[in-house]
Amino acid sequence: MPFSNVYIGLVRKDPVTGEKVIPSMAKEWRISPGSTEYIFTMAPGIRWHDGQPLTTEDVAWSLNRIAHPPKGVVSPRAGGLLVGMVKAEALDATRVRITLDAPSSSFLERLANDWIIVLPKHVLDKKQGDALDAAIGSGPFKLLRYNPNVSIELTKNKDYFVPARPYLDGITFFLIPDDRTAFAALRAGRVLLTTVASRAISATDAELVENDPGLSRNILIERYASPTKFGFLANTQSPPWNDVRLRRAVSLALDRQAAVKVAKNAVLAGYLNPRTIWGIPLEELQKRPGYRQPKDQDIAEAKRLLAEAGYPKGLDLSLPCRQGADCEQLTPLIKSDLAKIGVRVSISPTAPNVLTEIFSKGQFRAAAYSAAAPLLDPDSALTLYTTGDGRNYSRFSDAQVDAWFKEQGRTLDQTQRLAIVRKIEERLLDLEPHPTTFFYDYLRGRWRTVKGFRSGPDLFQDENLEYAWLDR
């Protein structure tokens, strides 16, 4: 959240509704008849926090660097958000043109994500691409003080190009690694707003607030459908999990309803969140094998598939998982479910950085894993299963999925696009590279005195407090 207030992009999500895309640096834009060119006209008077004017060259350079990073620079989140962008060009002192390789139904949504920010070329050139220690942005707030492992203090940018904003004089972000401590700070009023990415609010915390009149009078719990899901991740290139029969058996064995009860702030799901227009509706999912109750018929079919694949007596499996709630609460459910079909699981708690490394190198057979895409839109959420994607840890590759994925992204009619997206999800449910138990709901705690702010539903979607104010 802090960087979203120091650095901004061309467009953003509406802070009132958290939905439609509205201007930010760009005061307006025009889309070509073929929907492959976007011309943005910049708002006047934008300056960097060091006083230098922000130029269209800064904008074009930043976007090109994100979409096509220089050698040795990795852009795991932001780069994926600009898939399909051919180039950005400064047409003159006020206009920037972005060219796409094909029409995109989600381009503006992706451009509005907080990862797509404009950086000061004159600063990075001097630092040869190193980190921006001084945090020189152009957003509504400037870095005042960084207290390592304690807090980040921002102060109002009095030279901000939008008249009369921001409304707040400053913001202090407290870096609280322990969720219990963070929730206690919220209850006490020391913290007035939590971030969705921090998971500082648990489902139990939310219930406590909502069932306590004293707390709920002051604190509002906000819920968002999220692009983060938990499930069984198979390395589809590594035996025995390259055999689809084993992956189908796992999916049949998973008791998704039980997992949702443990997670609480979750919804059972396929490959897309059913709380959105894109995912298969919950009512339909609950009637399907692997999702229905009771489980007897599905367990029997899972055992048959294992035997057919050459494992009539089951198999042993070491299952790495991320240290913390994933390993302590959720992975034991997978272990219990798979034991019913003869798969004997040993849980291997793994540090997040180590887990990412073994995923990136393909040095695993299967894992219990929470996967997060930046956006709920299929252009983002389904890239995890396209050939060669940097976060396709299942190493899944299917020519039909790849073709449909490209087609849906270029289909501007929503009804037609939805039909293609449904075909993709149905195929993924058949091939099961990542049998999913549920999608999380994001939870945010906010004191009711904080007004003028509503985050978008996606991860890192408009955490900018430019419009926020305190009702005291």
Tab-separated table of C-alpha atoms in Angstrom:
chain	number	residue	atom	x	y	z
A	1	MET	CA	0.000	0.000	0.000
A	2	PRO	CA	2.709	2.649	0.712
A	3	PHE	CA	4.145	2.645	-2.819
A	4	SER	CA	0.633	3.069	-4.285
A	5	ASN	CA	0.520	6.507	-2.683
A	6	VAL	CA	3.994	7.577	-3.779
A	7	TYR	CA	3.900	6.248	-7.350
A	8	ILE	CA	0.896	6.378	-9.678
A	9	GLY	CA	0.023	5.309	-13.219
A	10	LEU	CA	-1.921	6.565	-16.195
A	11	VAL	CA	-5.294	5.358	-14.919
A	12	ARG	CA	-6.764	3.943	-11.712
A	13	LYS	CA	-9.931	2.375	-10.302
A	14	ASP	CA	-12.728	4.586	-8.990
A	15	PRO	CA	-12.129	4.908	-5.210
A	16	VAL	CA	-15.865	5.221	-4.532
A	17	THR	CA	-17.079	2.076	-6.299
A	18	GLY	CA	-13.786	0.184	-6.676
A	19	GLU	CA	-14.952	-0.794	-10.164
A	20	LYS	CA	-14.745	1.467	-13.222
A	21	VAL	CA	-11.438	2.794	-14.588
A	22	ILE	CA	-10.989	6.556	-14.211
A	23	PRO	CA	-8.209	9.051	-15.091
A	24	SER	CA	-5.069	9.472	-13.005
A	25	MET	CA	-1.986	10.878	-14.759
A	26	ALA	CA	-3.903	10.723	-18.020
A	27	LYS	CA	-6.842	13.121	-18.084
A	28	GLU	CA	-8.408	11.326	-21.056
A	29	TRP	CA	-7.752	8.642	-23.645
A	30	ARG	CA	-8.865	7.579	-27.094
A	31	ILE	CA	-9.040	4.031	-28.471
A	32	SER	CA	-8.481	3.357	-32.183
A	33	PRO	CA	-11.273	1.755	-34.271
A	34	GLY	CA	-9.358	-1.534	-34.288
A	35	SER	CA	-8.842	-1.364	-30.502
A	36	THR	CA	-5.091	-1.892	-30.844
A	37	GLU	CA	-3.967	1.677	-30.152
A	38	TYR	CA	-4.607	3.766	-27.051
A	39	ILE	CA	-3.638	7.431	-27.027
A	40	PHE	CA	-3.482	8.990	-23.561
A	41	THR	CA	-3.437	12.745	-23.001
A	42	MET	CA	-1.562	13.717	-19.854
A	43	ALA	CA	-2.908	16.017	-17.159
A	44	PRO	CA	-0.916	19.267	-16.945
A	45	GLY	CA	1.487	20.218	-14.180
A	46	ILE	CA	2.682	16.792	-13.008
A	47	ARG	CA	6.032	16.937	-11.227
A	48	TRP	CA	8.272	14.425	-9.532
A	49	HIS	CA	8.780	14.812	-5.812
A	50	ASP	CA	12.257	16.256	-6.483
A	51	GLY	CA	10.680	19.097	-8.466
A	52	GLN	CA	11.537	17.838	-11.946
A	53	PRO	CA	8.683	17.828	-14.477
A	54	LEU	CA	7.233	14.438	-15.369
A	55	THR	CA	7.398	13.889	-19.129
A	56	THR	CA	5.729	11.624	-21.644
A	57	GLU	CA	9.196	10.115	-22.135
A	58	ASP	CA	9.046	8.983	-18.487
A	59	VAL	CA	5.703	7.321	-19.155
A	60	ALA	CA	6.764	5.520	-22.332
A	61	TRP	CA	10.089	4.432	-20.814
A	62	SER	CA	8.400	3.059	-17.681
A	63	LEU	CA	5.757	1.071	-19.550
A	64	ASN	CA	8.271	-0.366	-22.012
A	65	ARG	CA	10.546	-1.350	-19.127
A	66	ILE	CA	7.684	-3.207	-17.419
A	67	ALA	CA	6.410	-4.934	-20.560
A	68	HIS	CA	9.866	-5.723	-21.955
A	69	PRO	CA	12.320	-5.660	-19.022
A	70	PRO	CA	16.034	-5.345	-19.730
A	71	LYS	CA	18.233	-8.411	-19.486
A	72	GLY	CA	18.630	-9.546	-15.896
A	73	VAL	CA	15.525	-7.710	-14.683
A	74	VAL	CA	12.528	-9.846	-13.720
A	75	SER	CA	8.995	-8.438	-13.744
A	76	PRO	CA	6.926	-11.378	-12.388
A	77	ARG	CA	3.734	-9.478	-11.570
A	78	ALA	CA	3.722	-6.252	-13.530
A	79	GLY	CA	5.132	-7.770	-16.701
A	80	GLY	CA	2.231	-10.198	-16.970
A	81	LEU	CA	-0.209	-7.326	-16.662
A	82	LEU	CA	1.094	-5.808	-19.890
A	83	VAL	CA	1.050	-8.976	-21.979
A	84	GLY	CA	0.215	-8.027	-25.558
A	85	MET	CA	1.714	-4.539	-25.342
A	86	VAL	CA	4.037	-4.024	-28.311
A	87	LYS	CA	5.358	-0.612	-27.335
A	88	ALA	CA	4.648	2.734	-25.711
A	89	GLU	CA	5.685	5.953	-27.471
A	90	ALA	CA	5.811	9.607	-26.511
A	91	LEU	CA	4.019	11.320	-29.405
A	92	ASP	CA	4.661	14.820	-28.085
A	93	ALA	CA	4.835	16.677	-24.769
A	94	THR	CA	1.282	15.734	-23.774
A	95	ARG	CA	0.399	12.448	-25.508
A	96	VAL	CA	1.490	8.818	-25.170
A	97	ARG	CA	0.508	6.065	-27.577
A	98	ILE	CA	0.356	2.411	-26.519
A	99	THR	CA	0.211	-0.197	-29.270
A	100	LEU	CA	-1.126	-3.717	-28.666
A	101	ASP	CA	-0.544	-6.789	-30.820
A	102	ALA	CA	-4.298	-7.464	-30.849
A	103	PRO	CA	-7.510	-6.065	-29.337
A	104	SER	CA	-7.770	-6.675	-25.596
A	105	SER	CA	-10.964	-6.715	-23.568
A	106	SER	CA	-9.074	-6.191	-20.302
A	107	PHE	CA	-6.249	-3.808	-21.167
A	108	LEU	CA	-7.542	-0.784	-19.246
A	109	GLU	CA	-8.305	-2.986	-16.222
A	110	ARG	CA	-4.743	-4.277	-16.267
A	111	LEU	CA	-3.294	-0.816	-16.788
A	112	ALA	CA	-5.172	0.393	-13.678
A	113	ASN	CA	-3.387	-2.087	-11.405
A	114	ASP	CA	-1.082	-0.588	-8.778
A	115	TRP	CA	1.917	-2.437	-10.232
A	116	ILE	CA	1.722	-0.403	-13.443
A	117	ILE	CA	3.359	2.781	-12.236
A	118	VAL	CA	5.425	5.490	-13.895
A	119	LEU	CA	9.008	5.799	-12.637
A	120	PRO	CA	11.452	8.741	-12.876
A	121	LYS	CA	13.816	7.941	-15.737
A	122	HIS	CA	16.267	10.637	-14.678
A	123	VAL	CA	16.654	8.989	-11.261
A	124	LEU	CA	16.939	5.397	-12.456
A	125	ASP	CA	19.414	6.363	-15.163
A	126	LYS	CA	21.753	7.760	-12.511
A	127	LYS	CA	21.303	4.724	-10.300
A	128	GLN	CA	21.729	2.372	-13.284
A	129	GLY	CA	18.464	0.605	-12.492
A	130	ASP	CA	19.050	0.133	-8.762
A	131	ALA	CA	16.276	0.459	-6.177
A	132	LEU	CA	14.835	3.917	-5.649
A	133	ASP	CA	16.113	4.509	-2.138
A	134	ALA	CA	14.730	8.040	-2.092
A	135	ALA	CA	11.289	6.906	-3.364
A	136	ILE	CA	10.890	9.824	-5.757
A	137	GLY	CA	7.426	9.457	-7.205
A	138	SER	CA	4.711	11.771	-8.473
A	139	GLY	CA	1.802	10.580	-6.332
A	140	PRO	CA	-0.331	12.367	-3.732
A	141	PHE	CA	2.084	11.580	-0.886
A	142	LYS	CA	5.862	11.848	-0.460
A	143	LEU	CA	8.174	9.720	1.625
A	144	LEU	CA	8.897	11.514	4.891
A	145	ARG	CA	10.620	8.846	6.943
A	146	TYR	CA	11.339	5.121	6.786
A	147	ASN	CA	11.883	3.384	10.102
A	148	PRO	CA	13.146	-0.115	9.187
A	149	ASN	CA	10.869	-2.906	10.436
A	150	VAL	CA	8.688	-0.344	12.237
A	151	SER	CA	6.899	2.110	9.957
A	152	ILE	CA	6.793	4.119	6.756
A	153	GLU	CA	5.716	7.747	7.117
A	154	LEU	CA	4.317	9.704	4.194
A	155	THR	CA	3.491	13.393	4.017
A	156	LYS	CA	1.117	15.307	1.761
A	157	ASN	CA	2.514	16.280	-1.632
A	158	LYS	CA	1.660	19.986	-1.648
A	159	ASP	CA	2.603	20.227	-5.329
A	160	TYR	CA	0.262	17.442	-6.418
A	161	PHE	CA	-1.233	18.150	-9.830
A	162	VAL	CA	-4.852	17.539	-8.719
A	163	PRO	CA	-6.201	20.666	-6.978
A	164	ALA	CA	-7.214	20.308	-3.292
A	165	ARG	CA	-5.983	16.713	-3.038
A	166	PRO	CA	-4.962	14.692	-1.187
A	167	TYR	CA	-7.206	15.473	1.767
A	168	LEU	CA	-5.002	13.875	4.432
A	169	ASP	CA	-1.903	15.663	5.721
A	170	GLY	CA	0.002	12.407	6.056
A	171	ILE	CA	-0.155	8.643	6.541
A	172	THR	CA	1.815	6.277	8.760
A	173	PHE	CA	2.033	2.645	7.686
A	174	PHE	CA	2.961	0.327	10.539
A	175	LEU	CA	4.941	-2.778	9.606
A	176	ILE	CA	3.440	-5.395	11.923
A	177	PRO	CA	4.502	-8.947	10.998
A	178	ASP	CA	2.339	-10.664	13.618
A	179	ASP	CA	-1.339	-10.855	12.644
A	180	ARG	CA	-2.526	-10.949	16.268
A	181	THR	CA	-0.620	-7.777	17.065
A	182	ALA	CA	-2.011	-6.112	13.943
A	183	PHE	CA	-5.592	-6.982	14.869
A	184	ALA	CA	-5.053	-5.724	18.418
A	185	ALA	CA	-3.791	-2.431	16.975
A	186	LEU	CA	-6.922	-2.156	14.829
A	187	ARG	CA	-9.214	-2.823	17.793
A	188	ALA	CA	-7.413	-0.202	19.858
A	189	GLY	CA	-7.670	2.417	17.107
A	190	ARG	CA	-3.907	2.690	16.714
A	191	VAL	CA	-4.404	1.363	13.186
A	192	LEU	CA	-7.422	2.673	11.253
A	193	LEU	CA	-7.101	0.584	8.092
A	194	THR	CA	-5.551	-2.779	7.212
A	195	THR	CA	-4.385	-3.976	3.807
A	196	VAL	CA	-5.985	-6.967	2.109
A	197	ALA	CA	-2.609	-8.361	1.025
A	198	SER	CA	-1.340	-8.537	4.622
A	199	ARG	CA	-4.142	-10.916	5.724
A	200	ALA	CA	-4.083	-9.069	9.056
A	201	ILE	CA	-7.785	-9.847	9.456
A	202	SER	CA	-8.716	-13.506	9.769
A	203	ALA	CA	-12.197	-14.970	9.411
A	204	THR	CA	-12.275	-15.398	13.189
A	205	ASP	CA	-11.359	-11.735	13.655
A	206	ALA	CA	-14.117	-10.703	11.265
A	207	GLU	CA	-16.704	-12.751	13.164
A	208	LEU	CA	-15.536	-11.265	16.454
A	209	VAL	CA	-15.963	-7.713	15.172
A	210	GLU	CA	-19.305	-8.303	13.489
A	211	ASN	CA	-20.800	-10.084	16.514
A	212	ASP	CA	-19.643	-7.471	19.023
A	213	PRO	CA	-21.823	-4.306	18.958
A	214	GLY	CA	-19.067	-2.297	20.614
A	215	LEU	CA	-16.525	-3.205	17.947
A	216	SER	CA	-18.862	-3.185	14.941
A	217	ARG	CA	-20.048	0.305	15.863
A	218	ASN	CA	-16.515	1.561	15.161
A	219	ILE	CA	-14.980	-0.996	12.788
A	220	LEU	CA	-16.285	-2.132	9.412
A	221	ILE	CA	-15.196	-5.474	7.915
A	222	GLU	CA	-15.033	-5.324	4.120
A	223	ARG	CA	-15.029	-8.485	2.001
A	224	TYR	CA	-13.692	-8.850	-1.516
A	225	ALA	CA	-13.790	-11.750	-3.950
A	226	SER	CA	-10.132	-12.510	-4.543
A	227	PRO	CA	-7.916	-14.043	-7.241
A	228	THR	CA	-6.079	-16.143	-4.601
A	229	LYS	CA	-6.846	-19.843	-4.344
A	230	PHE	CA	-5.620	-22.899	-2.474
A	231	GLY	CA	-5.267	-26.407	-3.784
A	232	PHE	CA	-3.099	-29.336	-4.852
A	233	LEU	CA	-0.441	-28.237	-7.344
A	234	ALA	CA	0.849	-31.031	-9.591
A	235	ASN	CA	4.057	-30.854	-11.622
A	236	THR	CA	2.508	-32.139	-14.829
A	237	GLN	CA	5.947	-32.813	-16.345
A	238	SER	CA	7.116	-35.034	-13.471
A	239	PRO	CA	6.067	-38.688	-13.018
A	240	PRO	CA	3.728	-39.872	-11.696
A	241	TRP	CA	1.773	-36.608	-11.846
A	242	ASN	CA	2.175	-36.332	-15.597
A	243	ASP	CA	-0.584	-38.972	-15.659
A	244	VAL	CA	-3.911	-37.141	-15.726
A	245	ARG	CA	-5.615	-40.085	-14.006
A	246	LEU	CA	-3.726	-39.368	-10.786
A	247	ARG	CA	-4.620	-35.693	-10.924
A	248	ARG	CA	-8.280	-36.525	-11.506
A	249	ALA	CA	-8.182	-38.946	-8.580
A	250	VAL	CA	-6.863	-36.201	-6.296
A	251	SER	CA	-9.587	-33.811	-7.421
A	252	LEU	CA	-12.274	-36.406	-6.749
A	253	ALA	CA	-10.895	-37.097	-3.263
A	254	LEU	CA	-10.732	-33.484	-2.070
A	255	ASP	CA	-13.479	-32.559	0.388
A	256	ARG	CA	-13.898	-28.952	-0.627
A	257	GLN	CA	-16.785	-28.235	1.730
A	258	ALA	CA	-14.655	-29.289	4.712
A	259	ALA	CA	-11.805	-27.054	3.536
A	260	VAL	CA	-14.132	-24.057	3.213
A	261	LYS	CA	-15.363	-24.601	6.774
A	262	VAL	CA	-11.798	-24.530	8.085
A	263	ALA	CA	-10.723	-21.534	5.996
A	264	LYS	CA	-14.042	-19.734	6.741
A	265	ASN	CA	-13.398	-16.745	4.488
A	266	ALA	CA	-13.500	-18.818	1.302
A	267	VAL	CA	-15.712	-20.257	-1.430
A	268	LEU	CA	-15.284	-23.654	-3.085
A	269	ALA	CA	-14.270	-23.194	-6.682
A	270	GLY	CA	-12.894	-24.487	-9.932
A	271	TYR	CA	-10.215	-22.543	-11.780
A	272	LEU	CA	-11.979	-19.165	-11.623
A	273	ASN	CA	-13.685	-17.486	-8.691
A	274	PRO	CA	-17.425	-18.329	-8.756
A	275	ARG	CA	-18.218	-15.005	-7.083
A	276	THR	CA	-17.369	-13.330	-10.415
A	277	ILE	CA	-19.156	-13.504	-13.747
A	278	TRP	CA	-16.292	-15.616	-15.095
A	279	GLY	CA	-16.324	-18.648	-12.804
A	280	ILE	CA	-18.697	-21.606	-12.988
A	281	PRO	CA	-21.533	-20.730	-10.558
A	282	LEU	CA	-21.393	-22.265	-7.100
A	283	GLU	CA	-24.795	-23.939	-7.494
A	284	GLU	CA	-23.559	-25.770	-10.578
A	285	LEU	CA	-20.198	-26.727	-9.088
A	286	GLN	CA	-21.781	-28.326	-6.035
A	287	LYS	CA	-23.505	-30.914	-8.241
A	288	ARG	CA	-20.284	-32.066	-9.920
A	289	PRO	CA	-18.002	-35.003	-9.102
A	290	GLY	CA	-15.323	-33.821	-6.699
A	291	TYR	CA	-17.523	-30.987	-5.466
A	292	ARG	CA	-20.693	-32.807	-4.463
A	293	GLN	CA	-21.660	-34.445	-1.196
A	294	PRO	CA	-21.583	-37.176	-0.044
A	295	LYS	CA	-18.100	-38.294	-1.185
A	296	ASP	CA	-18.583	-42.085	-1.383
A	297	GLN	CA	-19.039	-42.317	-5.144
A	298	ASP	CA	-16.131	-39.967	-5.846
A	299	ILE	CA	-13.788	-41.842	-3.485
A	300	ALA	CA	-14.593	-45.119	-5.237
A	301	GLU	CA	-13.905	-43.603	-8.661
A	302	ALA	CA	-10.632	-42.066	-7.413
A	303	LYS	CA	-9.436	-45.484	-6.209
A	304	ARG	CA	-10.356	-46.989	-9.572
A	305	LEU	CA	-8.321	-44.342	-11.410
A	306	LEU	CA	-5.290	-44.950	-9.190
A	307	ALA	CA	-5.479	-48.693	-9.813
A	308	GLU	CA	-5.863	-48.134	-13.548
A	309	ALA	CA	-2.760	-45.919	-13.489
A	310	GLY	CA	-0.760	-48.695	-11.805
A	311	TYR	CA	-1.193	-47.796	-8.136
A	312	PRO	CA	-3.751	-50.259	-6.731
A	313	LYS	CA	-2.109	-49.974	-3.302
A	314	GLY	CA	-1.750	-46.197	-3.476
A	315	LEU	CA	1.527	-44.295	-3.266
A	316	ASP	CA	3.687	-42.218	-0.940
A	317	LEU	CA	3.980	-38.461	-1.426
A	318	SER	CA	6.050	-35.741	0.224
A	319	LEU	CA	3.969	-32.584	-0.017
A	320	PRO	CA	5.757	-29.237	0.482
A	321	CYS	CA	3.619	-26.318	1.610
A	322	ARG	CA	4.146	-22.738	2.686
A	323	GLN	CA	4.990	-22.365	6.366
A	324	GLY	CA	2.094	-20.915	8.346
A	325	ALA	CA	-1.643	-21.379	7.934
A	326	ASP	CA	-1.314	-23.284	4.657
A	327	CYS	CA	0.720	-26.021	6.337
A	328	GLU	CA	-0.840	-25.911	9.792
A	329	GLN	CA	-4.540	-25.776	8.924
A	330	LEU	CA	-5.162	-26.556	5.262
A	331	THR	CA	-2.575	-29.095	4.111
A	332	PRO	CA	-3.592	-31.596	6.844
A	333	LEU	CA	-7.037	-31.631	5.200
A	334	ILE	CA	-5.475	-32.646	1.886
A	335	LYS	CA	-3.478	-35.314	3.716
A	336	SER	CA	-6.638	-36.685	5.312
A	337	ASP	CA	-8.590	-36.605	2.041
A	338	LEU	CA	-5.877	-38.399	0.067
A	339	ALA	CA	-5.425	-41.039	2.768
A	340	LYS	CA	-8.946	-42.220	1.916
A	341	ILE	CA	-7.780	-43.247	-1.566
A	342	GLY	CA	-4.440	-44.715	-0.481
A	343	VAL	CA	-2.154	-41.733	-1.092
A	344	ARG	CA	0.085	-41.483	1.971
A	345	VAL	CA	1.153	-37.849	2.427
A	346	SER	CA	4.014	-36.521	4.523
A	347	ILE	CA	3.753	-32.752	4.983
A	348	SER	CA	6.914	-30.714	4.407
A	349	PRO	CA	6.657	-27.120	5.756
A	350	THR	CA	8.786	-24.896	3.532
A	351	ALA	CA	9.863	-21.249	3.740
A	352	PRO	CA	8.088	-19.087	1.121
A	353	ASN	CA	11.294	-18.090	-0.678
A	354	VAL	CA	12.448	-21.718	-0.855
A	355	LEU	CA	9.034	-22.804	-2.119
A	356	THR	CA	9.167	-20.213	-4.896
A	357	GLU	CA	12.635	-21.394	-5.876
A	358	ILE	CA	11.704	-25.073	-6.154
A	359	PHE	CA	8.575	-24.140	-8.093
A	360	SER	CA	10.568	-21.974	-10.511
A	361	LYS	CA	13.089	-24.759	-11.089
A	362	GLY	CA	10.486	-27.512	-11.251
A	363	GLN	CA	12.176	-29.356	-8.382
A	364	PHE	CA	8.989	-30.839	-6.941
A	365	ARG	CA	6.381	-33.428	-7.839
A	366	ALA	CA	3.377	-31.933	-6.103
A	367	ALA	CA	2.643	-29.319	-3.447
A	368	ALA	CA	-0.128	-27.712	-1.440
A	369	TYR	CA	-0.148	-24.188	-2.756
A	370	SER	CA	-1.951	-20.842	-2.582
A	371	ALA	CA	-1.742	-19.294	-6.045
A	372	ALA	CA	-2.488	-15.615	-6.577
A	373	ALA	CA	-3.050	-13.748	-9.819
A	374	PRO	CA	-3.020	-9.930	-9.838
A	375	LEU	CA	-6.556	-9.707	-11.251
A	376	LEU	CA	-9.803	-11.676	-11.244
A	377	ASP	CA	-10.119	-11.146	-14.989
A	378	PRO	CA	-9.348	-14.299	-17.031
A	379	ASP	CA	-6.547	-12.489	-18.870
A	380	SER	CA	-4.715	-12.537	-15.550
A	381	ALA	CA	-6.223	-15.467	-13.641
A	382	LEU	CA	-5.781	-18.008	-16.445
A	383	THR	CA	-2.203	-17.131	-17.391
A	384	LEU	CA	-1.160	-19.517	-14.608
A	385	TYR	CA	-2.083	-22.361	-16.971
A	386	THR	CA	-0.720	-21.081	-20.283
A	387	THR	CA	2.401	-22.554	-21.812
A	388	GLY	CA	5.609	-20.884	-20.668
A	389	ASP	CA	4.083	-18.382	-18.255
A	390	GLY	CA	6.537	-17.454	-15.496
A	391	ARG	CA	4.073	-18.462	-12.759
A	392	ASN	CA	2.807	-21.623	-14.438
A	393	TYR	CA	4.405	-23.735	-11.728
A	394	SER	CA	2.423	-26.808	-12.750
A	395	ARG	CA	4.327	-26.690	-16.057
A	396	PHE	CA	1.015	-27.419	-17.696
A	397	SER	CA	0.926	-27.110	-21.473
A	398	ASP	CA	-2.123	-27.631	-23.635
A	399	ALA	CA	-2.417	-26.259	-27.158
A	400	GLN	CA	-6.208	-25.996	-26.932
A	401	VAL	CA	-6.104	-23.999	-23.689
A	402	ASP	CA	-3.431	-21.717	-25.167
A	403	ALA	CA	-5.515	-21.095	-28.299
A	404	TRP	CA	-8.712	-20.407	-26.375
A	405	PHE	CA	-6.844	-18.160	-23.945
A	406	LYS	CA	-5.560	-16.012	-26.779
A	407	GLU	CA	-9.005	-15.944	-28.393
A	408	GLN	CA	-10.864	-14.866	-25.242
A	409	GLY	CA	-8.451	-12.012	-24.624
A	410	ARG	CA	-9.126	-10.618	-28.090
A	411	THR	CA	-12.908	-11.031	-27.894
A	412	LEU	CA	-14.489	-7.694	-27.007
A	413	ASP	CA	-18.092	-8.912	-26.743
A	414	GLN	CA	-18.489	-10.036	-23.118
A	415	THR	CA	-21.082	-12.744	-23.817
A	416	GLN	CA	-18.912	-14.319	-26.505
A	417	ARG	CA	-15.841	-14.003	-24.326
A	418	LEU	CA	-17.604	-15.650	-21.387
A	419	ALA	CA	-18.458	-18.656	-23.566
A	420	ILE	CA	-14.788	-19.114	-24.488
A	421	VAL	CA	-13.679	-18.687	-20.875
A	422	ARG	CA	-16.166	-21.368	-19.824
A	423	LYS	CA	-14.616	-23.783	-22.346
A	424	ILE	CA	-11.180	-23.111	-20.849
A	425	GLU	CA	-12.349	-23.764	-17.305
A	426	GLU	CA	-14.126	-26.965	-18.346
A	427	ARG	CA	-10.947	-28.231	-20.002
A	428	LEU	CA	-8.852	-27.362	-16.955
A	429	LEU	CA	-11.340	-29.216	-14.756
A	430	ASP	CA	-10.859	-32.227	-17.009
A	431	LEU	CA	-7.037	-32.101	-17.133
A	432	GLU	CA	-6.609	-30.849	-13.524
A	433	PRO	CA	-3.096	-29.341	-13.360
A	434	HIS	CA	-4.007	-27.668	-10.059
A	435	PRO	CA	-7.055	-29.247	-8.359
A	436	THR	CA	-8.499	-26.301	-6.458
A	437	THR	CA	-10.306	-26.466	-3.137
A	438	PHE	CA	-11.401	-22.844	-2.769
A	439	PHE	CA	-10.768	-19.170	-3.434
A	440	TYR	CA	-10.116	-16.933	-0.454
A	441	ASP	CA	-12.213	-13.881	0.297
A	442	TYR	CA	-10.041	-10.878	1.086
A	443	LEU	CA	-10.865	-9.171	4.374
A	444	ARG	CA	-10.098	-5.606	5.352
A	445	GLY	CA	-10.676	-3.901	8.676
A	446	ARG	CA	-11.524	-0.201	8.455
A	447	TRP	CA	-12.562	2.251	11.111
A	448	ARG	CA	-15.806	3.893	10.073
A	449	THR	CA	-14.167	7.290	10.445
A	450	VAL	CA	-12.105	6.549	7.296
A	451	LYS	CA	-14.141	7.850	4.362
A	452	GLY	CA	-13.645	8.194	0.613
A	453	PHE	CA	-11.793	4.935	0.119
A	454	ARG	CA	-12.780	1.607	-1.341
A	455	SER	CA	-10.217	-0.734	-2.810
A	456	GLY	CA	-10.887	-2.703	-5.956
A	457	PRO	CA	-11.471	-6.451	-5.590
A	458	ASP	CA	-8.166	-7.514	-7.091
A	459	LEU	CA	-4.803	-7.999	-5.444
A	460	PHE	CA	-2.929	-4.655	-5.247
A	461	GLN	CA	-5.858	-2.899	-6.897
A	462	ASP	CA	-5.971	0.783	-6.047
A	463	GLU	CA	-4.563	1.094	-2.548
A	464	ASN	CA	-4.192	4.831	-3.199
A	465	LEU	CA	-5.549	7.060	-0.391
A	466	GLU	CA	-5.731	10.238	-2.467
A	467	TYR	CA	-9.495	10.595	-1.902
A	468	ALA	CA	-9.533	9.371	1.715
A	469	TRP	CA	-10.504	11.624	4.615
A	470	LEU	CA	-11.249	11.265	8.321
A	471	ASP	CA	-14.687	11.986	9.755
A	472	ARG	CA	-13.873	13.122	13.288
